[in-house]
Amino acid sequence: MAARTVRLLVNGASRAVAAQPARPLLGVLRDELDLTGAKYGCGEGQCGACTVLVDGKATRSCVTTVGDAAGKAVTTIEGVARGKQLHPLQTAFIESGAMQCGYCVPGVIVAALGLLKKNADPSESEIRSALRGNICRCGTYPRIVQAVRSAAAAMHKGGKP
Ligand code: FES
Ligand code: FES
């Protein structure tokens, strides 16, 4: 299939890329747009390392084609911070020590952001359910849940996700 120009709204900026529509969004983000925060883990939609938001919904970018994302708003981990100010989720992950190797963290934070956009005060079970598709091989799940709860509490005080 021939490449064509695909337009995306990535982290608030309009971007045009020449790509085959069937190409995975993850590869376009990483290789064409230099957004390497979303990670390649399994490549099969199973691990969550590649999670981005597409129109606000947590999405596996390894199994989403760039053609399917055309014209939509894509948020990667690079677009989560508020300018130079870390997002409360990022601050909470640091303060909670919710990482070891860090490979899963971009996907986990983006997935958590998708949750908090829908549910500003999730219970522990709702957090676990929302993040069940994000595998952390280092096993930091308890601290991840704690970090999301802390971020939700901070956002209650300081504004919307
Ligand atoms: S790399 Fe996409 S779900 Fe694993
Ligand atoms: S911190 Fe290593 S995979 Fe999650």
Tab-separated table of N, CA and C and ligand atoms in Angstrom:
chain	number	residue	atom	x	y	z
A	1	MET	N	0.852	-1.193	0.000
A	1	MET	CA	0.000	0.000	0.000
A	1	MET	C	0.895	1.254	0.000
A	2	ALA	N	0.492	2.234	-0.770
A	2	ALA	CA	1.312	3.442	-0.891
A	2	ALA	C	1.163	4.330	0.338
A	3	ALA	N	2.238	5.080	0.614
A	3	ALA	CA	2.170	6.048	1.705
A	3	ALA	C	1.268	7.198	1.298
A	4	ARG	N	0.590	7.756	2.259
A	4	ARG	CA	-0.162	8.975	2.001
A	4	ARG	C	0.009	9.885	3.209
A	5	THR	N	-0.412	11.110	3.049
A	5	THR	CA	-0.270	12.048	4.155
A	5	THR	C	-1.402	11.825	5.156
A	6	VAL	N	-1.010	11.595	6.387
A	6	VAL	CA	-1.976	11.395	7.467
A	6	VAL	C	-1.805	12.540	8.453
A	7	ARG	N	-2.907	13.146	8.822
A	7	ARG	CA	-2.861	14.253	9.774
A	7	ARG	C	-3.368	13.787	11.137
A	8	LEU	N	-2.608	14.156	12.135
A	8	LEU	CA	-2.942	13.818	13.512
A	8	LEU	C	-2.798	15.067	14.366
A	9	LEU	N	-3.528	15.111	15.451
A	9	LEU	CA	-3.319	16.173	16.436
A	9	LEU	C	-2.564	15.521	17.589
A	10	VAL	N	-1.270	15.744	17.631
A	10	VAL	CA	-0.434	15.040	18.602
A	10	VAL	C	-0.008	16.005	19.702
A	11	ASN	N	-0.411	15.699	20.912
A	11	ASN	CA	-0.074	16.541	22.062
A	11	ASN	C	-0.421	18.006	21.794
A	12	GLY	N	-1.556	18.190	21.138
A	12	GLY	CA	-2.074	19.529	20.900
A	12	GLY	C	-1.563	20.209	19.645
A	13	ALA	N	-0.642	19.554	18.928
A	13	ALA	CA	-0.088	20.176	17.716
A	13	ALA	C	-0.505	19.371	16.489
A	14	SER	N	-0.871	20.066	15.437
A	14	SER	CA	-1.229	19.398	14.192
A	14	SER	C	0.038	18.868	13.533
A	15	ARG	N	0.032	17.580	13.197
A	15	ARG	CA	1.200	16.967	12.569
A	15	ARG	C	0.750	16.230	11.315
A	16	ALA	N	1.550	16.321	10.283
A	16	ALA	CA	1.279	15.588	9.052
A	16	ALA	C	2.440	14.639	8.815
A	17	VAL	N	2.128	13.376	8.573
A	17	VAL	CA	3.184	12.395	8.318
A	17	VAL	C	2.843	11.627	7.049
A	18	ALA	N	3.879	11.255	6.330
A	18	ALA	CA	3.696	10.390	5.171
A	18	ALA	C	3.843	8.953	5.655
A	19	ALA	N	2.770	8.193	5.567
A	19	ALA	CA	2.817	6.829	6.102
A	19	ALA	C	1.763	5.979	5.425
A	20	GLN	N	2.033	4.698	5.352
A	20	GLN	CA	0.989	3.786	4.926
A	20	GLN	C	-0.083	3.760	6.007
A	21	PRO	N	-1.350	3.899	5.625
A	21	PRO	CA	-2.410	3.960	6.635
A	21	PRO	C	-2.445	2.750	7.562
A	22	ALA	N	-1.963	1.605	7.077
A	22	ALA	CA	-2.016	0.395	7.911
A	22	ALA	C	-0.841	0.280	8.878
A	23	ARG	N	0.053	1.240	8.830
A	23	ARG	CA	1.219	1.166	9.715
A	23	ARG	C	0.794	1.408	11.167
A	24	PRO	N	1.377	0.666	12.110
A	24	PRO	CA	1.020	0.902	13.511
A	24	PRO	C	1.334	2.330	13.951
A	25	LEU	N	0.410	2.889	14.695
A	25	LEU	CA	0.592	4.247	15.211
A	25	LEU	C	1.871	4.355	16.028
A	26	LEU	N	2.188	3.313	16.800
A	26	LEU	CA	3.381	3.363	17.653
A	26	LEU	C	4.630	3.656	16.837
A	27	GLY	N	4.784	2.979	15.717
A	27	GLY	CA	5.969	3.191	14.893
A	27	GLY	C	6.030	4.595	14.329
A	28	VAL	N	4.888	5.133	13.969
A	28	VAL	CA	4.858	6.498	13.429
A	28	VAL	C	5.242	7.497	14.521
A	29	LEU	N	4.700	7.305	15.716
A	29	LEU	CA	5.030	8.217	16.817
A	29	LEU	C	6.526	8.178	17.119
A	30	ARG	N	7.044	6.981	17.200
A	30	ARG	CA	8.454	6.839	17.606
A	30	ARG	C	9.427	7.199	16.483
A	31	ASP	N	9.144	6.702	15.281
A	31	ASP	CA	10.145	6.806	14.210
A	31	ASP	C	9.986	8.052	13.343
A	32	GLU	N	8.765	8.534	13.216
A	32	GLU	CA	8.548	9.707	12.349
A	32	GLU	C	8.439	10.991	13.167
A	33	LEU	N	7.876	10.896	14.356
A	33	LEU	CA	7.634	12.106	15.148
A	33	LEU	C	8.581	12.220	16.345
A	34	ASP	N	9.468	11.236	16.482
A	34	ASP	CA	10.491	11.303	17.528
A	34	ASP	C	9.905	11.317	18.931
A	35	LEU	N	8.733	10.752	19.083
A	35	LEU	CA	8.101	10.661	20.399
A	35	LEU	C	8.324	9.232	20.893
A	36	THR	N	9.410	9.057	21.628
A	36	THR	CA	9.823	7.706	21.993
A	36	THR	C	9.370	7.295	23.392
A	37	GLY	N	8.486	8.101	23.977
A	37	GLY	CA	7.996	7.752	25.313
A	37	GLY	C	7.159	6.486	25.315
A	38	ALA	N	6.259	6.353	24.363
A	38	ALA	CA	5.478	5.120	24.255
A	38	ALA	C	6.433	4.008	23.823
A	39	LYS	N	6.361	2.889	24.523
A	39	LYS	CA	7.355	1.830	24.329
A	39	LYS	C	6.784	0.639	23.560
A	40	TYR	N	7.705	-0.048	22.877
A	40	TYR	CA	7.344	-1.315	22.240
A	40	TYR	C	7.633	-2.423	23.240
A	41	GLY	N	6.572	-3.139	23.596
A	41	GLY	CA	6.765	-4.292	24.479
A	41	GLY	C	6.491	-5.577	23.722
A	42	CYS	N	5.217	-5.914	23.622
A	42	CYS	CA	4.835	-7.176	22.971
A	42	CYS	C	4.504	-7.003	21.493
A	43	GLY	N	4.025	-5.818	21.127
A	43	GLY	CA	3.595	-5.596	19.749
A	43	GLY	C	2.292	-6.282	19.397
A	44	GLU	N	1.607	-6.821	20.402
A	44	GLU	CA	0.385	-7.596	20.147
A	44	GLU	C	-0.811	-7.116	20.966
A	45	GLY	N	-0.708	-5.934	21.552
A	45	GLY	CA	-1.840	-5.429	22.323
A	45	GLY	C	-1.998	-6.062	23.686
A	46	GLN	N	-0.934	-6.692	24.207
A	46	GLN	CA	-1.077	-7.457	25.454
A	46	GLN	C	-0.440	-6.814	26.677
A	47	CYS	N	0.506	-5.901	26.504
A	47	CYS	CA	1.296	-5.461	27.665
A	47	CYS	C	1.044	-4.023	28.097
A	48	GLY	N	0.541	-3.185	27.211
A	48	GLY	CA	0.227	-1.809	27.572
A	48	GLY	C	1.385	-0.826	27.510
A	49	ALA	N	2.583	-1.297	27.173
A	49	ALA	CA	3.741	-0.391	27.165
A	49	ALA	C	3.584	0.734	26.150
A	50	CYS	N	2.783	0.501	25.142
A	50	CYS	CA	2.644	1.457	24.026
A	50	CYS	C	1.425	2.365	24.183
A	51	THR	N	0.807	2.381	25.375
A	51	THR	CA	-0.468	3.073	25.542
A	51	THR	C	-0.361	4.578	25.287
A	52	VAL	N	-1.276	5.085	24.498
A	52	VAL	CA	-1.462	6.526	24.300
A	52	VAL	C	-2.964	6.795	24.419
A	53	LEU	N	-3.326	8.046	24.529
A	53	LEU	CA	-4.747	8.389	24.471
A	53	LEU	C	-5.091	8.764	23.033
A	54	VAL	N	-6.184	8.219	22.537
A	54	VAL	CA	-6.723	8.636	21.239
A	54	VAL	C	-8.130	9.168	21.513
A	55	ASP	N	-8.290	10.458	21.272
A	55	ASP	CA	-9.532	11.142	21.646
A	55	ASP	C	-9.895	10.841	23.105
A	56	GLY	N	-8.876	10.858	23.952
A	56	GLY	CA	-9.081	10.726	25.394
A	56	GLY	C	-9.189	9.312	25.907
A	57	LYS	N	-9.135	8.333	25.017
A	57	LYS	CA	-9.315	6.945	25.442
A	57	LYS	C	-7.990	6.197	25.379
A	58	ALA	N	-7.661	5.481	26.449
A	58	ALA	CA	-6.419	4.707	26.463
A	58	ALA	C	-6.450	3.681	25.340
A	59	THR	N	-5.382	3.679	24.549
A	59	THR	CA	-5.356	2.912	23.297
A	59	THR	C	-3.983	2.279	23.120
A	60	ARG	N	-3.965	1.028	22.695
A	60	ARG	CA	-2.707	0.333	22.397
A	60	ARG	C	-2.212	0.790	21.027
A	61	SER	N	-1.167	1.569	21.016
A	61	SER	CA	-0.741	2.141	19.731
A	61	SER	C	-0.026	1.126	18.849
A	62	CYS	N	0.335	-0.036	19.399
A	62	CYS	CA	0.987	-1.057	18.561
A	62	CYS	C	-0.022	-1.784	17.678
A	63	VAL	N	-1.274	-1.789	18.079
A	63	VAL	CA	-2.291	-2.495	17.301
A	63	VAL	C	-3.348	-1.528	16.755
A	64	THR	N	-3.017	-0.243	16.782
A	64	THR	CA	-3.884	0.782	16.188
A	64	THR	C	-3.165	1.321	14.963
A	65	THR	N	-3.819	1.358	13.858
A	65	THR	CA	-3.134	1.872	12.671
A	65	THR	C	-3.158	3.397	12.675
A	66	VAL	N	-2.163	3.953	12.012
A	66	VAL	CA	-2.133	5.414	11.930
A	66	VAL	C	-3.337	5.904	11.128
A	67	GLY	N	-3.805	5.083	10.204
A	67	GLY	CA	-5.004	5.462	9.457
A	67	GLY	C	-6.220	5.581	10.363
A	68	ASP	N	-6.324	4.680	11.331
A	68	ASP	CA	-7.449	4.754	12.265
A	68	ASP	C	-7.355	5.972	13.178
A	69	ALA	N	-6.145	6.443	13.404
A	69	ALA	CA	-5.961	7.610	14.277
A	69	ALA	C	-6.033	8.930	13.507
A	70	ALA	N	-6.141	8.854	12.197
A	70	ALA	CA	-6.141	10.077	11.388
A	70	ALA	C	-7.238	11.036	11.839
A	71	GLY	N	-6.861	12.296	11.981
A	71	GLY	CA	-7.819	13.328	12.354
A	71	GLY	C	-8.173	13.341	13.831
A	72	LYS	N	-7.583	12.444	14.598
A	72	LYS	CA	-7.920	12.356	16.023
A	72	LYS	C	-6.830	12.985	16.888
A	73	ALA	N	-7.194	13.211	18.140
A	73	ALA	CA	-6.246	13.781	19.099
A	73	ALA	C	-5.500	12.652	19.783
A	74	VAL	N	-4.184	12.673	19.663
A	74	VAL	CA	-3.335	11.650	20.267
A	74	VAL	C	-2.519	12.306	21.373
A	75	THR	N	-2.555	11.706	22.548
A	75	THR	CA	-1.730	12.197	23.659
A	75	THR	C	-0.740	11.115	24.037
A	76	THR	N	0.530	11.466	24.005
A	76	THR	CA	1.576	10.548	24.450
A	76	THR	C	2.110	11.050	25.793
A	77	ILE	N	2.982	10.286	26.382
A	77	ILE	CA	3.540	10.712	27.671
A	77	ILE	C	4.233	12.069	27.553
A	78	GLU	N	4.737	12.379	26.375
A	78	GLU	CA	5.412	13.676	26.199
A	78	GLU	C	4.433	14.841	26.314
A	79	GLY	N	3.143	14.558	26.157
A	79	GLY	CA	2.146	15.613	26.220
A	79	GLY	C	1.396	15.670	27.538
A	80	VAL	N	1.849	14.902	28.507
A	80	VAL	CA	1.115	14.825	29.779
A	80	VAL	C	1.463	15.986	30.708
A	81	ALA	N	2.740	16.378	30.732
A	81	ALA	CA	3.133	17.489	31.603
A	81	ALA	C	2.449	18.776	31.157
A	82	ARG	N	2.319	19.686	32.097
A	82	ARG	CA	1.715	20.994	31.795
A	82	ARG	C	2.858	21.982	31.609
A	83	GLY	N	3.315	22.100	30.367
A	83	GLY	CA	4.495	22.920	30.125
A	83	GLY	C	5.685	22.307	30.838
A	84	LYS	N	6.356	23.092	31.646
A	84	LYS	CA	7.512	22.570	32.376
A	84	LYS	C	7.100	21.961	33.710
A	85	GLN	N	5.810	22.040	33.991
A	85	GLN	CA	5.326	21.525	35.276
A	85	GLN	C	4.838	20.092	35.098
A	86	LEU	N	5.374	19.187	35.907
A	86	LEU	CA	4.932	17.804	35.810
A	86	LEU	C	3.442	17.705	36.115
A	87	HIS	N	2.804	16.756	35.475
A	87	HIS	CA	1.414	16.453	35.788
A	87	HIS	C	1.370	15.813	37.180
A	88	PRO	N	0.299	16.017	37.932
A	88	PRO	CA	0.210	15.397	39.263
A	88	PRO	C	0.445	13.879	39.239
A	89	LEU	N	0.063	13.229	38.162
A	89	LEU	CA	0.348	11.786	38.079
A	89	LEU	C	1.858	11.535	38.049
A	90	GLN	N	2.565	12.338	37.301
A	90	GLN	CA	4.020	12.150	37.221
A	90	GLN	C	4.669	12.421	38.572
A	91	THR	N	4.219	13.491	39.218
A	91	THR	CA	4.754	13.809	40.549
A	91	THR	C	4.462	12.673	41.523
A	92	ALA	N	3.241	12.147	41.471
A	92	ALA	CA	2.856	11.085	42.402
A	92	ALA	C	3.657	9.809	42.145
A	93	PHE	N	3.928	9.501	40.892
A	93	PHE	CA	4.726	8.307	40.609
A	93	PHE	C	6.133	8.461	41.172
A	94	ILE	N	6.682	9.651	41.062
A	94	ILE	CA	8.026	9.879	41.612
A	94	ILE	C	7.982	9.779	43.136
A	95	GLU	N	7.014	10.476	43.724
A	95	GLU	CA	6.968	10.515	45.191
A	95	GLU	C	6.631	9.155	45.789
A	96	SER	N	5.864	8.348	45.051
A	96	SER	CA	5.496	7.021	45.550
A	96	SER	C	6.537	5.972	45.190
A	97	GLY	N	7.528	6.345	44.422
A	97	GLY	CA	8.524	5.362	43.975
A	97	GLY	C	7.881	4.258	43.161
A	98	ALA	N	6.934	4.638	42.305
A	98	ALA	CA	6.126	3.646	41.597
A	98	ALA	C	6.799	3.168	40.321
A	99	MET	N	8.050	2.787	40.455
A	99	MET	CA	8.765	2.279	39.277
A	99	MET	C	10.058	1.630	39.731
A	100	GLN	N	10.506	0.707	38.923
A	100	GLN	CA	11.870	0.191	39.097
A	100	GLN	C	12.629	0.457	37.803
A	101	CYS	N	12.430	-0.390	36.798
A	101	CYS	CA	13.153	-0.123	35.539
A	101	CYS	C	12.527	1.033	34.768
A	102	GLY	N	11.236	1.250	34.975
A	102	GLY	CA	10.546	2.373	34.342
A	102	GLY	C	9.972	2.091	32.960
A	103	TYR	N	10.203	0.894	32.428
A	103	TYR	CA	9.784	0.653	31.047
A	103	TYR	C	8.272	0.754	30.870
A	104	CYS	N	7.534	0.301	31.843
A	104	CYS	CA	6.071	0.308	31.723
A	104	CYS	C	5.458	1.661	32.028
A	105	VAL	N	6.227	2.530	32.685
A	105	VAL	CA	5.648	3.720	33.317
A	105	VAL	C	4.965	4.686	32.343
A	106	PRO	N	5.538	4.988	31.182
A	106	PRO	CA	4.811	5.896	30.283
A	106	PRO	C	3.411	5.379	29.949
A	107	GLY	N	3.328	4.095	29.648
A	107	GLY	CA	2.024	3.521	29.321
A	107	GLY	C	1.089	3.516	30.515
A	108	VAL	N	1.627	3.233	31.691
A	108	VAL	CA	0.788	3.197	32.890
A	108	VAL	C	0.250	4.596	33.192
A	109	ILE	N	1.113	5.588	33.117
A	109	ILE	CA	0.675	6.955	33.426
A	109	ILE	C	-0.380	7.418	32.417
A	110	VAL	N	-0.175	7.127	31.163
A	110	VAL	CA	-1.170	7.543	30.157
A	110	VAL	C	-2.489	6.805	30.381
A	111	ALA	N	-2.407	5.514	30.701
A	111	ALA	CA	-3.639	4.769	30.984
A	111	ALA	C	-4.345	5.343	32.214
A	112	ALA	N	-3.563	5.701	33.237
A	112	ALA	CA	-4.148	6.294	34.447
A	112	ALA	C	-4.774	7.652	34.134
A	113	LEU	N	-4.137	8.389	33.248
A	113	LEU	CA	-4.714	9.676	32.850
A	113	LEU	C	-6.067	9.462	32.166
A	114	GLY	N	-6.129	8.454	31.311
A	114	GLY	CA	-7.404	8.138	30.669
A	114	GLY	C	-8.476	7.801	31.689
A	115	LEU	N	-8.083	7.075	32.728
A	115	LEU	CA	-9.039	6.750	33.795
A	115	LEU	C	-9.502	8.013	34.508
A	116	LEU	N	-8.553	8.857	34.918
A	116	LEU	CA	-8.909	10.041	35.706
A	116	LEU	C	-9.734	11.044	34.908
A	117	LYS	N	-9.609	11.013	33.608
A	117	LYS	CA	-10.454	11.893	32.796
A	117	LYS	C	-11.917	11.450	32.868
A	118	LYS	N	-12.136	10.155	33.051
A	118	LYS	CA	-13.509	9.635	33.136
A	118	LYS	C	-14.014	9.586	34.570
A	119	ASN	N	-13.094	9.352	35.479
A	119	ASN	CA	-13.454	9.086	36.874
A	119	ASN	C	-12.427	9.772	37.756
A	120	ALA	N	-12.804	10.911	38.300
A	120	ALA	CA	-11.835	11.736	39.038
A	120	ALA	C	-11.487	11.162	40.402
A	121	ASP	N	-12.295	10.245	40.884
A	121	ASP	CA	-12.038	9.704	42.222
A	121	ASP	C	-12.203	8.188	42.208
A	122	PRO	N	-11.327	7.492	41.507
A	122	PRO	CA	-11.501	6.046	41.376
A	122	PRO	C	-11.128	5.303	42.658
A	123	SER	N	-11.836	4.218	42.886
A	123	SER	CA	-11.495	3.341	44.013
A	123	SER	C	-10.267	2.514	43.623
A	124	GLU	N	-9.727	1.828	44.618
A	124	GLU	CA	-8.569	0.972	44.324
A	124	GLU	C	-8.930	-0.082	43.278
A	125	SER	N	-10.104	-0.668	43.412
A	125	SER	CA	-10.471	-1.722	42.450
A	125	SER	C	-10.692	-1.138	41.060
A	126	GLU	N	-11.194	0.083	40.987
A	126	GLU	CA	-11.359	0.719	39.672
A	126	GLU	C	-9.999	1.023	39.039
A	127	ILE	N	-9.047	1.423	39.858
A	127	ILE	CA	-7.692	1.664	39.332
A	127	ILE	C	-7.098	0.351	38.833
A	128	ARG	N	-7.199	-0.676	39.641
A	128	ARG	CA	-6.638	-1.972	39.232
A	128	ARG	C	-7.304	-2.467	37.952
A	129	SER	N	-8.605	-2.263	37.862
A	129	SER	CA	-9.321	-2.707	36.666
A	129	SER	C	-8.864	-1.913	35.436
A	130	ALA	N	-8.740	-0.597	35.589
A	130	ALA	CA	-8.341	0.242	34.442
A	130	ALA	C	-6.932	-0.074	33.974
A	131	LEU	N	-6.082	-0.515	34.906
A	131	LEU	CA	-4.676	-0.755	34.569
A	131	LEU	C	-4.364	-2.241	34.396
A	132	ARG	N	-5.410	-3.065	34.329
A	132	ARG	CA	-5.142	-4.504	34.275
A	132	ARG	C	-4.419	-4.910	32.988
A	133	GLY	N	-4.527	-4.108	31.961
A	133	GLY	CA	-3.842	-4.423	30.707
A	133	GLY	C	-2.439	-3.859	30.628
A	134	ASN	N	-1.986	-3.225	31.693
A	134	ASN	CA	-0.634	-2.657	31.711
A	134	ASN	C	0.248	-3.529	32.604
A	135	ILE	N	1.116	-4.250	31.973
A	135	ILE	CA	1.952	-5.199	32.708
A	135	ILE	C	3.223	-4.502	33.200
A	136	CYS	N	3.490	-4.682	34.484
A	136	CYS	CA	4.753	-4.197	35.064
A	136	CYS	C	5.560	-5.424	35.453
A	137	ARG	N	6.605	-5.666	34.727
A	137	ARG	CA	7.403	-6.867	34.995
A	137	ARG	C	8.175	-6.734	36.301
A	138	CYS	N	8.334	-5.520	36.785
A	138	CYS	CA	9.025	-5.320	38.057
A	138	CYS	C	8.079	-5.476	39.245
A	139	GLY	N	6.802	-5.608	38.990
A	139	GLY	CA	5.854	-5.878	40.064
A	139	GLY	C	5.599	-4.715	40.993
A	140	THR	N	5.593	-3.500	40.465
A	140	THR	CA	5.371	-2.345	41.349
A	140	THR	C	3.892	-1.975	41.465
A	141	TYR	N	3.019	-2.914	41.246
A	141	TYR	CA	1.583	-2.599	41.224
A	141	TYR	C	1.077	-1.884	42.483
A	142	PRO	N	1.443	-2.330	43.688
A	142	PRO	CA	0.904	-1.616	44.867
A	142	PRO	C	1.278	-0.134	44.865
A	143	ARG	N	2.506	0.167	44.478
A	143	ARG	CA	2.926	1.581	44.480
A	143	ARG	C	2.292	2.345	43.305
A	144	ILE	N	2.034	1.650	42.227
A	144	ILE	CA	1.337	2.295	41.107
A	144	ILE	C	-0.068	2.704	41.549
A	145	VAL	N	-0.757	1.794	42.210
A	145	VAL	CA	-2.119	2.107	42.677
A	145	VAL	C	-2.071	3.272	43.663
A	146	GLN	N	-1.093	3.222	44.578
A	146	GLN	CA	-0.953	4.316	45.549
A	146	GLN	C	-0.712	5.646	44.837
A	147	ALA	N	0.126	5.616	43.803
A	147	ALA	CA	0.444	6.852	43.074
A	147	ALA	C	-0.804	7.408	42.382
A	148	VAL	N	-1.594	6.545	41.798
A	148	VAL	CA	-2.806	7.041	41.114
A	148	VAL	C	-3.775	7.627	42.129
A	149	ARG	N	-3.884	6.977	43.282
A	149	ARG	CA	-4.774	7.521	44.319
A	149	ARG	C	-4.257	8.876	44.807
A	150	SER	N	-2.963	8.989	44.985
A	150	SER	CA	-2.387	10.267	45.435
A	150	SER	C	-2.615	11.349	44.398
A	151	ALA	N	-2.436	10.983	43.121
A	151	ALA	CA	-2.636	11.978	42.062
A	151	ALA	C	-4.087	12.433	42.022
A	152	ALA	N	-4.999	11.489	42.174
A	152	ALA	CA	-6.421	11.861	42.152
A	152	ALA	C	-6.725	12.832	43.283
A	153	ALA	N	-6.152	12.565	44.462
A	153	ALA	CA	-6.384	13.456	45.607
A	153	ALA	C	-5.786	14.834	45.332
A	154	ALA	N	-4.587	14.860	44.747
A	154	ALA	CA	-3.946	16.151	44.451
A	154	ALA	C	-4.749	16.932	43.427
A	155	MET	N	-5.319	16.219	42.465
A	155	MET	CA	-6.089	16.906	41.424
A	155	MET	C	-7.411	17.426	41.954
A	156	HIS	N	-7.932	16.752	42.983
A	156	HIS	CA	-9.130	17.270	43.622
A	156	HIS	C	-8.891	18.672	44.147
A	157	LYS	N	-7.679	18.847	44.675
A	157	LYS	CA	-7.329	20.153	45.242
A	157	LYS	C	-6.955	21.142	44.143
A	158	GLY	N	-6.247	20.636	43.122
A	158	GLY	CA	-5.599	21.579	42.211
A	158	GLY	C	-6.174	21.718	40.832
A	159	GLY	N	-7.213	20.997	40.471
A	159	GLY	CA	-7.759	21.188	39.139
A	159	GLY	C	-7.953	19.878	38.405
A	160	LYS	N	-8.434	19.983	37.176
A	160	LYS	CA	-8.813	18.808	36.408
A	160	LYS	C	-7.604	18.149	35.753
A	161	PRO	N	-7.729	16.812	35.390
A	161	PRO	CA	-6.645	16.138	34.718
A	161	PRO	C	-6.335	16.720	33.352
B	1	FES	S1	3.563	-3.099	22.839
B	1	FES	FE1	1.502	-2.555	22.560
B	1	FES	S2	0.406	-3.701	24.027
B	1	FES	FE2	2.468	-4.417	24.181
B	2	FES	S1	8.856	-0.596	36.498
B	2	FES	FE1	9.839	-2.153	35.321
B	2	FES	S2	8.258	-2.927	34.055
B	2	FES	FE2	7.238	-1.593	35.419
